[in-house]
PDB file of C-alpha atoms in Angstrom:
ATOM      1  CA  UNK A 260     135.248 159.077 137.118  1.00 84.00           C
ATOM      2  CA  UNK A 261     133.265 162.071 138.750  1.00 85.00           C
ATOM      3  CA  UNK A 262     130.017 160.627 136.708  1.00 87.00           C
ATOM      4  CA  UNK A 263     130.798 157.054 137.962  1.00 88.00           C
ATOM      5  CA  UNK A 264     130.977 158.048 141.253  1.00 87.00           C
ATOM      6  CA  UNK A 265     127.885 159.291 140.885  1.00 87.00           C
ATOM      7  CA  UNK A 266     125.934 156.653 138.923  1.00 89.00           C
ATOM      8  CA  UNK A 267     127.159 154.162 142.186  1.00 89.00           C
ATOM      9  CA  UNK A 268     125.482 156.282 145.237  1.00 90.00           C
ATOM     10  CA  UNK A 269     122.384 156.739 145.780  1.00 85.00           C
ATOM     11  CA  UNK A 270     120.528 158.134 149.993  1.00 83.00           C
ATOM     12  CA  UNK A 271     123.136 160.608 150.195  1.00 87.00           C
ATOM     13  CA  UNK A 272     126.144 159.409 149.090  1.00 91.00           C
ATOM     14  CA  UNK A 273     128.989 161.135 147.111  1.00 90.00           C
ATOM     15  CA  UNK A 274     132.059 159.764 147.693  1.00 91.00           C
ATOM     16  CA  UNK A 275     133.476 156.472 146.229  1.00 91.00           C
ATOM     17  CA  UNK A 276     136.823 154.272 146.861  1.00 90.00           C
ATOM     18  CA  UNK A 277     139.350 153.262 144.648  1.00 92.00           C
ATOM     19  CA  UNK A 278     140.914 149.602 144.717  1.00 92.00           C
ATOM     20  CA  UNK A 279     143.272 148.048 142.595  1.00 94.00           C
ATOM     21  CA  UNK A 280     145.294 144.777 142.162  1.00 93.00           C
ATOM     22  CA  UNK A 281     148.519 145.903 140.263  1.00 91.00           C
ATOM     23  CA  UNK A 282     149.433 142.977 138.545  1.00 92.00           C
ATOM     24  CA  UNK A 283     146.151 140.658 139.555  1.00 93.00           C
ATOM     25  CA  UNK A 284     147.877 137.632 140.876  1.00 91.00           C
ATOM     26  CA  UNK A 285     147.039 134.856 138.631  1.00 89.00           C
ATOM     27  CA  UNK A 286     149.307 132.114 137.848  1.00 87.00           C
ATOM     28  CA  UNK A 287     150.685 131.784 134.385  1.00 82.00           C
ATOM     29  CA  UNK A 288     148.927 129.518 132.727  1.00 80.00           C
ATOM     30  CA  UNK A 289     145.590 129.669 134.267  1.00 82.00           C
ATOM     31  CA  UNK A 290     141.913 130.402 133.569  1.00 86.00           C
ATOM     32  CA  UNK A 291     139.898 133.312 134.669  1.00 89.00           C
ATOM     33  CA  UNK A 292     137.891 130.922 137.198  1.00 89.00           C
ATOM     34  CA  UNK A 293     140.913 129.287 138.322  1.00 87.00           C
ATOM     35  CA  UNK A 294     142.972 132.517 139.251  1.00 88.00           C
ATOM     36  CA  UNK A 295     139.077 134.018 140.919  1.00 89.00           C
ATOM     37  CA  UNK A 296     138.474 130.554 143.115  1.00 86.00           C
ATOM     38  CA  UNK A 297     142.210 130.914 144.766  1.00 82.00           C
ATOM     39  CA  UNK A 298     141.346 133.684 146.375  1.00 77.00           C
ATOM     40  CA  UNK A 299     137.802 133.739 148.679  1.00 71.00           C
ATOM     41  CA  UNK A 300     138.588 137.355 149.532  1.00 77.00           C
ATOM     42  CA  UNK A 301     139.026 140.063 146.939  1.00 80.00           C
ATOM     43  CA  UNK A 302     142.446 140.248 146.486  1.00 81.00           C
ATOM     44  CA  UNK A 303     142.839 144.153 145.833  1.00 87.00           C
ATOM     45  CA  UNK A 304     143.864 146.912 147.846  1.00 87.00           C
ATOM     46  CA  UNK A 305     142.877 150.575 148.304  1.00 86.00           C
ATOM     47  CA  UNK A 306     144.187 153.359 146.809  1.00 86.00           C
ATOM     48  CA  UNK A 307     142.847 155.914 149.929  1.00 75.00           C
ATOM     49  CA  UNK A 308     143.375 155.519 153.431  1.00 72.00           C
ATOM     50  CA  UNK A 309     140.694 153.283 153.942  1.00 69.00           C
ATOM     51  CA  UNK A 310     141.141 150.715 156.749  1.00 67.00           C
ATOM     52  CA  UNK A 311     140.930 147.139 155.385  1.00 64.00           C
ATOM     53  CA  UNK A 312     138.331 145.173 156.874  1.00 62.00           C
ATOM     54  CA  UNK A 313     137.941 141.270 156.035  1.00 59.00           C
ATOM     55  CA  UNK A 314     134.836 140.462 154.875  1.00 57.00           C
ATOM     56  CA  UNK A 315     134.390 143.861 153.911  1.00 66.00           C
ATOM     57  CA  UNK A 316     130.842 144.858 152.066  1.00 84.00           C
ATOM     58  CA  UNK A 317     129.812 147.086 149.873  1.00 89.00           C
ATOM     59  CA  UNK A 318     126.735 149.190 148.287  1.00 93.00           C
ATOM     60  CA  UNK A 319     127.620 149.259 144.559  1.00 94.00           C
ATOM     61  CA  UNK A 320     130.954 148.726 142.150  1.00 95.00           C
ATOM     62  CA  UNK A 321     132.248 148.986 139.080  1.00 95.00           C
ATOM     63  CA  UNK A 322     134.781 147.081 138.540  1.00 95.00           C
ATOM     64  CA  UNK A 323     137.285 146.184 135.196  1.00 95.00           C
ATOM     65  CA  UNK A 324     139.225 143.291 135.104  1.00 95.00           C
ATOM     66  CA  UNK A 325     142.154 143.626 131.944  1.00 94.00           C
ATOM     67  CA  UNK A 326     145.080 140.996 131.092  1.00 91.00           C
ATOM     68  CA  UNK A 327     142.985 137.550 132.244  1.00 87.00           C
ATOM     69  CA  UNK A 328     140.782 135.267 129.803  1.00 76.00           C
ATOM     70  CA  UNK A 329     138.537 132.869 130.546  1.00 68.00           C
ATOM     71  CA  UNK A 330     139.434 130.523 128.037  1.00 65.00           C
ATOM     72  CA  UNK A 331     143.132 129.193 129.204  1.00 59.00           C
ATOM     73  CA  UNK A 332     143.952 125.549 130.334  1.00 52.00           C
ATOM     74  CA  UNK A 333     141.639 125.212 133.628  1.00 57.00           C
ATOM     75  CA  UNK A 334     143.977 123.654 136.786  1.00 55.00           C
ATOM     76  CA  UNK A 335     141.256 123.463 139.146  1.00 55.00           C
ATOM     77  CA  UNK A 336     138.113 121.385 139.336  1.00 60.00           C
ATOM     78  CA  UNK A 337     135.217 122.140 137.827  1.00 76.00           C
ATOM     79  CA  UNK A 338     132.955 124.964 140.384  1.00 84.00           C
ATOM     80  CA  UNK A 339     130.190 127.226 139.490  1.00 88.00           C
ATOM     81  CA  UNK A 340     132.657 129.794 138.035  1.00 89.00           C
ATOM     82  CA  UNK A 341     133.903 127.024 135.461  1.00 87.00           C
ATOM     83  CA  UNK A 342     130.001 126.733 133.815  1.00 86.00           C
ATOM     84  CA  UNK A 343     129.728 130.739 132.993  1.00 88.00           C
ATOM     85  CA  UNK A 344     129.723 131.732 129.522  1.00 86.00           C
ATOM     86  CA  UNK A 345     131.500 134.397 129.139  1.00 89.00           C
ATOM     87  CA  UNK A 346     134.579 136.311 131.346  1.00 90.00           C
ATOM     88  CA  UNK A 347     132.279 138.669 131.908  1.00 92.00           C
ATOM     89  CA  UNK A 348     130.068 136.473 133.534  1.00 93.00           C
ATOM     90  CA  UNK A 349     132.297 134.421 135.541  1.00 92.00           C
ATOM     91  CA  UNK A 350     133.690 138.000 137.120  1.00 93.00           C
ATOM     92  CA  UNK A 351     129.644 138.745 137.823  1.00 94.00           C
ATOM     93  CA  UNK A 352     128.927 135.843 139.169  1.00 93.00           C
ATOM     94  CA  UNK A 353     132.778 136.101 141.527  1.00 92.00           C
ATOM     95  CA  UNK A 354     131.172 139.561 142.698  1.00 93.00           C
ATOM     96  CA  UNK A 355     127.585 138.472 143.639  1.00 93.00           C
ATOM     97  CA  UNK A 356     129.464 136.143 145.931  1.00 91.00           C
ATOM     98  CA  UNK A 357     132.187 138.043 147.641  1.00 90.00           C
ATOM     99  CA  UNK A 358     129.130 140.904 147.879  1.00 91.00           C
ATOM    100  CA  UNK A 359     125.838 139.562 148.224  1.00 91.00           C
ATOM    101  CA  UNK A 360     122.937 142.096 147.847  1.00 90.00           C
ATOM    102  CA  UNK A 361     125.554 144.539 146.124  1.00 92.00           C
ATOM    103  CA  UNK A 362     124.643 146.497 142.349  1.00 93.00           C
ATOM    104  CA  UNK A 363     127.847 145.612 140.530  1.00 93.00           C
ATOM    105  CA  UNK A 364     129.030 146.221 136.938  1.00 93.00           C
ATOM    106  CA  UNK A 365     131.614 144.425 135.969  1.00 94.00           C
ATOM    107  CA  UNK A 366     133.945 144.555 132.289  1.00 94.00           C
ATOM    108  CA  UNK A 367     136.521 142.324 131.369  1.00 93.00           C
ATOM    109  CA  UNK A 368     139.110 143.201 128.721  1.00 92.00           C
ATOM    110  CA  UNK A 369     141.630 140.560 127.381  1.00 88.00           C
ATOM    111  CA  UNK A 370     144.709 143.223 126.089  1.00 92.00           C
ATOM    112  CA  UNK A 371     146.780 143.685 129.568  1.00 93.00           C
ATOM    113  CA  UNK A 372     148.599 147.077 130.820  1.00 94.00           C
ATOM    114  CA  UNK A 373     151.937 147.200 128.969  1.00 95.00           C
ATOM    115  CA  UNK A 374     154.343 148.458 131.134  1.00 93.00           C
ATOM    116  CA  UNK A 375     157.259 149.632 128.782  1.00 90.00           C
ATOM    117  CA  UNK A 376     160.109 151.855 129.747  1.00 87.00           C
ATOM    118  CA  UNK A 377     159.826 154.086 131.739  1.00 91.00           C
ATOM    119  CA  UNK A 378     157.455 152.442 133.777  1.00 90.00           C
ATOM    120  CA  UNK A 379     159.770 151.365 136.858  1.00 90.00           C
ATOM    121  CA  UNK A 380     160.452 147.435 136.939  1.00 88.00           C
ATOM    122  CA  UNK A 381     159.290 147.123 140.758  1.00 89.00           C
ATOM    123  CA  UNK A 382     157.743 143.839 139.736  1.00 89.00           C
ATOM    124  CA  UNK A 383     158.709 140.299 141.853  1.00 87.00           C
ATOM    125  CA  UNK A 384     160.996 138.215 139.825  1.00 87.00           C
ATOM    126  CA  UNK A 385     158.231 135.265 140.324  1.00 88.00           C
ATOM    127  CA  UNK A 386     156.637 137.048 137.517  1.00 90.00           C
ATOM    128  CA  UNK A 387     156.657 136.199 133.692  1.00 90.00           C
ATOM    129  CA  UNK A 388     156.661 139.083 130.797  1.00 91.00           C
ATOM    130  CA  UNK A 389     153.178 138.805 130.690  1.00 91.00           C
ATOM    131  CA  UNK A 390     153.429 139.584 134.173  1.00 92.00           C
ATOM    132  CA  UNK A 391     151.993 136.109 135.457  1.00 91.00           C
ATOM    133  CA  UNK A 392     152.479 134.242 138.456  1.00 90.00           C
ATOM    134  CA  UNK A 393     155.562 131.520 137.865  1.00 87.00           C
ATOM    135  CA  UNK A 394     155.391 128.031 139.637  1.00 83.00           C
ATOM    136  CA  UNK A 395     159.292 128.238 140.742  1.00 82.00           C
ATOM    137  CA  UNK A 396     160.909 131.448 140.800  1.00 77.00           C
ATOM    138  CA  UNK A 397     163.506 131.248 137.314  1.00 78.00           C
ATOM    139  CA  UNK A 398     167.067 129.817 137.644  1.00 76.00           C
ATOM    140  CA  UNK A 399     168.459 133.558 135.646  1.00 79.00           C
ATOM    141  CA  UNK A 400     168.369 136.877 136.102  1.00 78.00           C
ATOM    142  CA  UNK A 401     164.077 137.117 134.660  1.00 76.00           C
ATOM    143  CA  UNK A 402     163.370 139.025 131.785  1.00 81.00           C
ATOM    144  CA  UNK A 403     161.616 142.535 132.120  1.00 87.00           C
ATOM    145  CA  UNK A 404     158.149 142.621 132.561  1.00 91.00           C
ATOM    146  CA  UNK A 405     156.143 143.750 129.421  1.00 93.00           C
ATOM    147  CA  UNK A 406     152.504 143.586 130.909  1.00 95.00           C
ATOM    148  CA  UNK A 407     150.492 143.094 132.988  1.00 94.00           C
ATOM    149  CA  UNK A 408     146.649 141.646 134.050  1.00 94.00           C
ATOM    150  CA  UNK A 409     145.110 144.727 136.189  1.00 95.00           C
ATOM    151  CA  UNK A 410     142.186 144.317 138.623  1.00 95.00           C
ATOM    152  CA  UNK A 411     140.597 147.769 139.764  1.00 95.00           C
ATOM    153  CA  UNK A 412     137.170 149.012 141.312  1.00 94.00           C
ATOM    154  CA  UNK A 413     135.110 151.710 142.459  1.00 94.00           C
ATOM    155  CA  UNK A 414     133.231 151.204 145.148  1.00 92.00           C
ATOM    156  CA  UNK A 415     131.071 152.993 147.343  1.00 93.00           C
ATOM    157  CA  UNK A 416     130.939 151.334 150.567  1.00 91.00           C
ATOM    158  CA  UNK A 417     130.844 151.190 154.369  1.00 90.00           C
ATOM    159  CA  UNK A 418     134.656 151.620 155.139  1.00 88.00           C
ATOM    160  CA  UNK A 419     134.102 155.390 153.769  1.00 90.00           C
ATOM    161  CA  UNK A 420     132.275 155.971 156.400  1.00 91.00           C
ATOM    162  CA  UNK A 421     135.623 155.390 158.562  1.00 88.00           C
ATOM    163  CA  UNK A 422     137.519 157.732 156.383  1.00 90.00           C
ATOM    164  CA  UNK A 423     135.141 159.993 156.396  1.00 92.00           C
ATOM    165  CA  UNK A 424     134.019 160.567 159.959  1.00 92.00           C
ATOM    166  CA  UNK A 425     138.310 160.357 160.814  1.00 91.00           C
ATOM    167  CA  UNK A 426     138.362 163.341 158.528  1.00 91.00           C
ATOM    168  CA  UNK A 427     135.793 164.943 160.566  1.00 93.00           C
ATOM    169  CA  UNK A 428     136.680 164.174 163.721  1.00 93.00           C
ATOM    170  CA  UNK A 429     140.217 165.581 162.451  1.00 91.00           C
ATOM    171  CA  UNK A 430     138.792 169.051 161.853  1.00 88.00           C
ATOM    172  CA  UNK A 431     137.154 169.221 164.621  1.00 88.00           C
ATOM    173  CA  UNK A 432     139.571 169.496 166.829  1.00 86.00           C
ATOM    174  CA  UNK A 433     141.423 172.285 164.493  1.00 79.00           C
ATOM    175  CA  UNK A 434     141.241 175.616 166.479  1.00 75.00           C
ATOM    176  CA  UNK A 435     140.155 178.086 164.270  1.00 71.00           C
ATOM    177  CA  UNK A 436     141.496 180.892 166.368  1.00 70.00           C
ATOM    178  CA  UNK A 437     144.760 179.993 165.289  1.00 74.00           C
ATOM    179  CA  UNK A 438     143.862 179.884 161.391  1.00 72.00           C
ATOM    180  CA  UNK A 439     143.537 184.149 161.046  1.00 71.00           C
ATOM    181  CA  UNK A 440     145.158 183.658 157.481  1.00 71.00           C
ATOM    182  CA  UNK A 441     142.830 181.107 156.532  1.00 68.00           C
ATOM    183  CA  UNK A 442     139.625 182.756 157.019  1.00 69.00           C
ATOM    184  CA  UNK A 443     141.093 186.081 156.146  1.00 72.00           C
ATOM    185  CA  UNK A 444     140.796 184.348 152.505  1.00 67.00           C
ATOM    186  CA  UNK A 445     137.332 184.987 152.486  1.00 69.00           C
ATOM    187  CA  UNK A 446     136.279 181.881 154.381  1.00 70.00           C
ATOM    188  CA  UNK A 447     133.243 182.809 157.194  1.00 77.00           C
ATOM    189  CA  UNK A 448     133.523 180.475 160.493  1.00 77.00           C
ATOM    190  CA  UNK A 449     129.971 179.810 160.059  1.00 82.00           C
ATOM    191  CA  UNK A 450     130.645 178.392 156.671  1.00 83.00           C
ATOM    192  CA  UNK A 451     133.230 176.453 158.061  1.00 84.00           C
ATOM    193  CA  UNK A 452     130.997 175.115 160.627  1.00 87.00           C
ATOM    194  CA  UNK A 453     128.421 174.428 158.150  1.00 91.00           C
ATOM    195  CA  UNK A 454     130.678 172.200 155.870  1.00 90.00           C
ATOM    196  CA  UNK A 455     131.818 170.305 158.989  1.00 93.00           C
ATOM    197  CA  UNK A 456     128.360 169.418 160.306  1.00 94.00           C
ATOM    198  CA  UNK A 457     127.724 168.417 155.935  1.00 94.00           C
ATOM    199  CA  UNK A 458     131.168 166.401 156.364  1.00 94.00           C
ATOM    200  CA  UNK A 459     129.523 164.572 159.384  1.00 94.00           C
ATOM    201  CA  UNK A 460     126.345 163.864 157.909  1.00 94.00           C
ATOM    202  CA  UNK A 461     128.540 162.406 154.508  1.00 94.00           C
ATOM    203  CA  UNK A 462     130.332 160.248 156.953  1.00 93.00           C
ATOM    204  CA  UNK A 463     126.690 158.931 158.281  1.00 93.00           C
ATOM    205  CA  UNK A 464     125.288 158.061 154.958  1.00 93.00           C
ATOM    206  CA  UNK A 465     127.708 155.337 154.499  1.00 92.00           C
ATOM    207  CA  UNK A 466     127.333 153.691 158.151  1.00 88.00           C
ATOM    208  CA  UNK A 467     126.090 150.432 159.059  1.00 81.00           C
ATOM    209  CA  UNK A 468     125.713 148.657 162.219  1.00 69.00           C
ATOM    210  CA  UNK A 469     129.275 147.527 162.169  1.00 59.00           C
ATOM    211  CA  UNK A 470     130.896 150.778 161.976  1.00 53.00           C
ATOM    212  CA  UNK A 471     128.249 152.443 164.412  1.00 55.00           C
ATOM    213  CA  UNK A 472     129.000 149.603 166.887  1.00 53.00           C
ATOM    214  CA  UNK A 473     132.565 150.529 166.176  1.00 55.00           C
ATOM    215  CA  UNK A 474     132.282 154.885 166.864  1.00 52.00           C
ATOM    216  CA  UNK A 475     130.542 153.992 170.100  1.00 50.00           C
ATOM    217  CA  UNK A 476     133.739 152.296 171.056  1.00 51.00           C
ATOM    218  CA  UNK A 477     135.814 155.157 169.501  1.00 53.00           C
ATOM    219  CA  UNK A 478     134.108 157.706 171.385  1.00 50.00           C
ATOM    220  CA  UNK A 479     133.894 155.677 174.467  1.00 46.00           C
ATOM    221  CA  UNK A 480     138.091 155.518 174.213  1.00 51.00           C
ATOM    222  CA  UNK A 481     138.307 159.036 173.734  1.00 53.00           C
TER     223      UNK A 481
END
């Protein structure tokens, strides 16, 4: 992961953000395409504290899509998704969408997550074993889920910048004076100082207008 991390920044950058659809919500039944064109926004969440932001962009991503095939019975009309070749392609051509101007990698795998004991049963009963979206919710008590399709991605992109420069402004306000123990460790305060004003410049590498527009109003609140 470190090396991925690394392979998607570039001006800077270090840090990337984890996202993750746990199952992917595709209906049983469906096609790759179909489940992709019922939902205009990406329809995984983070894994940090990152604050969700529709319309959210990004730099670069790799992202690995398990559990879904292209190939099922197709519900929905025919759209640009439909005409790819491959899954891999259809998921490529998804991302270029939702992120325009974005380098992303993307890798489909057909065998789901199996989720056998003891992984905990937390799942919706709307979902089949195969841990697929059910039209109607099932007239009996449903059957365990075995698997699962999985949608997950590393990104590095803007809302780090967020995270980041909350972490920073967090610190900031520590007082030292009251941390003897701490820098009794071996830490110097001039190191500590040093890794803060690093922390802030992190933070800066991953603004854009949007989130500079939106620390003017933070600092204009505080």
């Amino acid at each position: 992961i470190l090396h991925l991390a690394e392979a998607l920044n570039f001006s800077g950058r270090k840090v990337a953000a984890a996202w993750v659809s746990v199952p992917f919500p595709a209906l049983h039944g469906s096609s790759l395409p179909d489940a992709l064109c019922t939902h205009p926004d990406v329809p995984w969440k983070p894994l940090a504290s990152c604050r969700e932001r529709k319309g959210s962009s990004c730099f670069a991503q790799s992202v690995v899509l398990r559990g879904v095939c292209k190939e099922r019975h197709s519900r929905q009309r025919l759209s640009p998704l439909h005409a790819c070749e491959s899954s891999e392609h259809v998921l490529q051509h998804y991302l270029h969408t939702v992120f325009p101007g974005a380098f992303s990698t993307c890798h489909v795998l057909e065998q789901p997550c199996y989720t056998p004991a003891p992984y905990p049963q937390f799942f919706s009963p709307c979902l089949s074993r195969q841990g697929f979206l059910l039209d109607k919710p099932p007239t009996s008590s449903p059957a365990a889920v075995e698997s699962i399709p999985v949608l997950a991605a590393l990104q590095s992109a803007p809302v780090l910048h967020t995270l980041l420069y909350g972490l920073y402004k967090d610190l900031q306000k520590l007082n030292t004076r009251r941390c003897a123990s701490f820098f009794s460790a071996g830490v110097e305060h001039d190191d500590f100082q040093e890794a803060l004003h690093k922390l802030r410049t992190l933070s800066q590498c991953y603004e854009t207008e949007l989130e500079a527009d939106e620390s003017e109003d933070e600092a204009d609140s505080d």
